[in-house]
Amino acid sequence: TREHIWVDRIASAWLIQRFIDPKAKFEWFPKGKKASSRSHGFDYDGAEFTHTENLVTFEVLMNAFGLGSDDSLNHLARLIHYLDAGGVPVEGSEGIELVLKGLVALNEKDDRLLELAIPVFDGLYAYYSKRSESE
């Protein structure tokens, strides 16, 4: 995917590692360049997985890999959608956005940014899982 990752690309990489392919490797490339033919591109124009109609890449990946029945992922998808594309506000979104902006400010390298953001998304998923259990 493109370098200088932000919320949809970070969350999509998390989703790939946690639910689709735990051995996935990520390549970050400049805007305008495309993934190699041996890669599965995401979140750029012409990518295999990218924004479609009103869905952000995270939501497209969830649908493509049959993850839509996971209530916790659906909560997370609403958050990612709001932070990336706007729409209906989601509880806690301002705080999550600030945390992610802080991680971006501290890290020039996308690999390191993803490494630090993974626990944030793990925590969000755990929170939504516990919340779903009590509903």
CSV table of C-alpha atoms in Angstrom, one decimal:
chain,number,residue,atom,x,y,z
A,1,THR,CA,0.0,0.0,0.0
A,2,ARG,CA,1.0,3.6,-0.1
A,3,GLU,CA,3.5,5.0,2.4
A,4,HIS,CA,2.6,7.5,5.1
A,5,ILE,CA,-0.1,5.3,6.4
A,6,TRP,CA,-3.2,6.7,8.2
A,7,VAL,CA,-6.2,5.1,9.9
A,8,ASP,CA,-7.7,3.0,7.1
A,9,ARG,CA,-4.4,1.6,6.0
A,10,ILE,CA,-3.2,1.1,9.5
A,11,ALA,CA,-6.5,-0.7,10.5
A,12,SER,CA,-6.5,-2.7,7.2
A,13,ALA,CA,-3.0,-3.9,7.9
A,14,TRP,CA,-4.1,-4.9,11.4
A,15,LEU,CA,-7.1,-6.7,10.0
A,16,ILE,CA,-4.9,-8.6,7.6
A,17,GLN,CA,-2.4,-9.6,10.2
A,18,ARG,CA,-5.0,-10.6,12.8
A,19,PHE,CA,-7.8,-12.2,10.7
A,20,ILE,CA,-6.7,-12.8,7.1
A,21,ASP,CA,-3.0,-13.7,6.9
A,22,PRO,CA,-0.9,-13.6,10.1
A,23,LYS,CA,2.3,-14.0,8.0
A,24,ALA,CA,1.5,-11.1,5.7
A,25,LYS,CA,4.3,-8.7,4.9
A,26,PHE,CA,3.7,-5.1,4.0
A,27,GLU,CA,5.4,-2.9,1.4
A,28,TRP,CA,5.0,0.9,1.6
A,29,PHE,CA,5.5,2.7,-1.7
A,30,PRO,CA,5.2,6.4,-2.8
A,31,LYS,CA,1.9,7.8,-4.1
A,32,GLY,CA,1.4,7.0,-7.7
A,33,LYS,CA,3.4,3.8,-7.7
A,34,LYS,CA,1.6,0.4,-7.5
A,35,ALA,CA,2.2,-2.8,-5.7
A,36,SER,CA,4.3,-5.5,-7.5
A,37,SER,CA,2.3,-8.2,-9.4
A,38,ARG,CA,3.1,-10.7,-6.7
A,39,SER,CA,1.4,-8.6,-4.0
A,40,HIS,CA,-2.2,-7.9,-3.1
A,41,GLY,CA,-2.6,-4.1,-3.0
A,42,PHE,CA,-4.9,-2.2,-0.7
A,43,ASP,CA,-6.1,1.3,-0.2
A,44,TYR,CA,-4.9,3.1,-3.4
A,45,ASP,CA,-6.5,3.8,-6.8
A,46,GLY,CA,-6.5,0.6,-8.8
A,47,ALA,CA,-5.7,-1.7,-5.8
A,48,GLU,CA,-7.3,-5.1,-5.4
A,49,PHE,CA,-8.8,-3.9,-2.2
A,50,THR,CA,-9.7,-0.2,-1.8
A,51,HIS,CA,-12.6,2.1,-1.2
A,52,THR,CA,-15.7,0.9,-3.0
A,53,GLU,CA,-18.9,2.9,-3.3
A,54,ASN,CA,-19.4,4.1,0.3
A,55,LEU,CA,-17.1,1.6,2.0
A,56,VAL,CA,-13.5,2.2,3.2
A,57,THR,CA,-10.8,-0.4,2.6
A,58,PHE,CA,-11.2,-1.9,6.1
A,59,GLU,CA,-14.9,-2.6,5.3
A,60,VAL,CA,-14.1,-3.9,1.8
A,61,LEU,CA,-11.6,-6.4,3.3
A,62,MET,CA,-14.1,-7.5,6.0
A,63,ASN,CA,-16.7,-8.2,3.3
A,64,ALA,CA,-14.2,-9.9,0.9
A,65,PHE,CA,-13.0,-12.3,3.6
A,66,GLY,CA,-16.4,-13.1,5.2
A,67,LEU,CA,-15.7,-11.3,8.5
A,68,GLY,CA,-19.0,-9.3,8.6
A,69,SER,CA,-20.6,-11.5,11.3
A,70,ASP,CA,-18.1,-10.4,13.9
A,71,ASP,CA,-19.9,-7.7,15.9
A,72,SER,CA,-16.6,-6.4,17.4
A,73,LEU,CA,-15.1,-5.9,13.9
A,74,ASN,CA,-18.3,-4.2,12.8
A,75,HIS,CA,-18.0,-1.7,15.7
A,76,LEU,CA,-14.4,-1.1,14.7
A,77,ALA,CA,-15.4,-0.7,11.1
A,78,ARG,CA,-17.8,2.1,12.0
A,79,LEU,CA,-14.9,3.8,13.9
A,80,ILE,CA,-12.5,3.4,11.0
A,81,HIS,CA,-15.1,4.6,8.5
A,82,TYR,CA,-15.8,7.7,10.5
A,83,LEU,CA,-12.2,8.6,11.0
A,84,ASP,CA,-11.3,8.0,7.4
A,85,ALA,CA,-14.3,9.2,5.5
A,86,GLY,CA,-16.6,11.0,8.0
A,87,GLY,CA,-20.3,10.2,8.5
A,88,VAL,CA,-22.0,9.2,11.7
A,89,PRO,CA,-19.8,10.1,14.8
A,90,VAL,CA,-18.6,7.1,16.8
A,91,GLU,CA,-18.0,7.1,20.6
A,92,GLY,CA,-14.4,7.7,21.5
A,93,SER,CA,-13.3,8.6,17.9
A,94,GLU,CA,-11.7,11.9,18.9
A,95,GLY,CA,-9.4,10.2,21.4
A,96,ILE,CA,-8.4,7.4,19.0
A,97,GLU,CA,-7.7,10.0,16.4
A,98,LEU,CA,-5.4,11.9,18.8
A,99,VAL,CA,-3.6,8.7,19.8
A,100,LEU,CA,-3.0,7.8,16.1
A,101,LYS,CA,-1.9,11.3,15.3
A,102,GLY,CA,0.6,11.1,18.1
A,103,LEU,CA,2.0,7.8,16.8
A,104,VAL,CA,2.3,9.4,13.4
A,105,ALA,CA,4.1,12.4,14.8
A,106,LEU,CA,6.6,10.1,16.6
A,107,ASN,CA,7.4,7.8,13.7
A,108,GLU,CA,8.7,8.5,10.3
A,109,LYS,CA,8.8,4.8,9.3
A,110,ASP,CA,5.5,3.1,8.4
A,111,ASP,CA,6.8,-0.3,9.7
A,112,ARG,CA,7.4,1.2,13.2
A,113,LEU,CA,4.1,3.1,13.1
A,114,LEU,CA,2.2,-0.1,12.3
A,115,GLU,CA,4.1,-2.0,15.0
A,116,LEU,CA,3.0,0.6,17.6
A,117,ALA,CA,-0.5,0.9,16.3
A,118,ILE,CA,-1.2,-2.8,16.4
A,119,PRO,CA,-1.8,-2.9,20.2
A,120,VAL,CA,-4.2,0.1,19.9
A,121,PHE,CA,-6.4,-1.9,17.5
A,122,ASP,CA,-6.0,-5.0,19.6
A,123,GLY,CA,-7.3,-3.0,22.6
A,124,LEU,CA,-10.2,-1.5,20.6
A,125,TYR,CA,-11.2,-5.0,19.4
A,126,ALA,CA,-11.0,-6.3,23.0
A,127,TYR,CA,-13.1,-3.4,24.2
A,128,TYR,CA,-15.7,-4.0,21.6
A,129,SER,CA,-15.7,-7.7,22.3
A,130,LYS,CA,-16.3,-7.2,26.0
A,131,ARG,CA,-19.0,-4.6,25.3
A,132,SER,CA,-20.7,-7.0,22.9
A,133,GLU,CA,-20.7,-9.7,25.6
A,134,SER,CA,-22.5,-7.5,28.0
A,135,GLU,CA,-25.2,-6.3,25.5
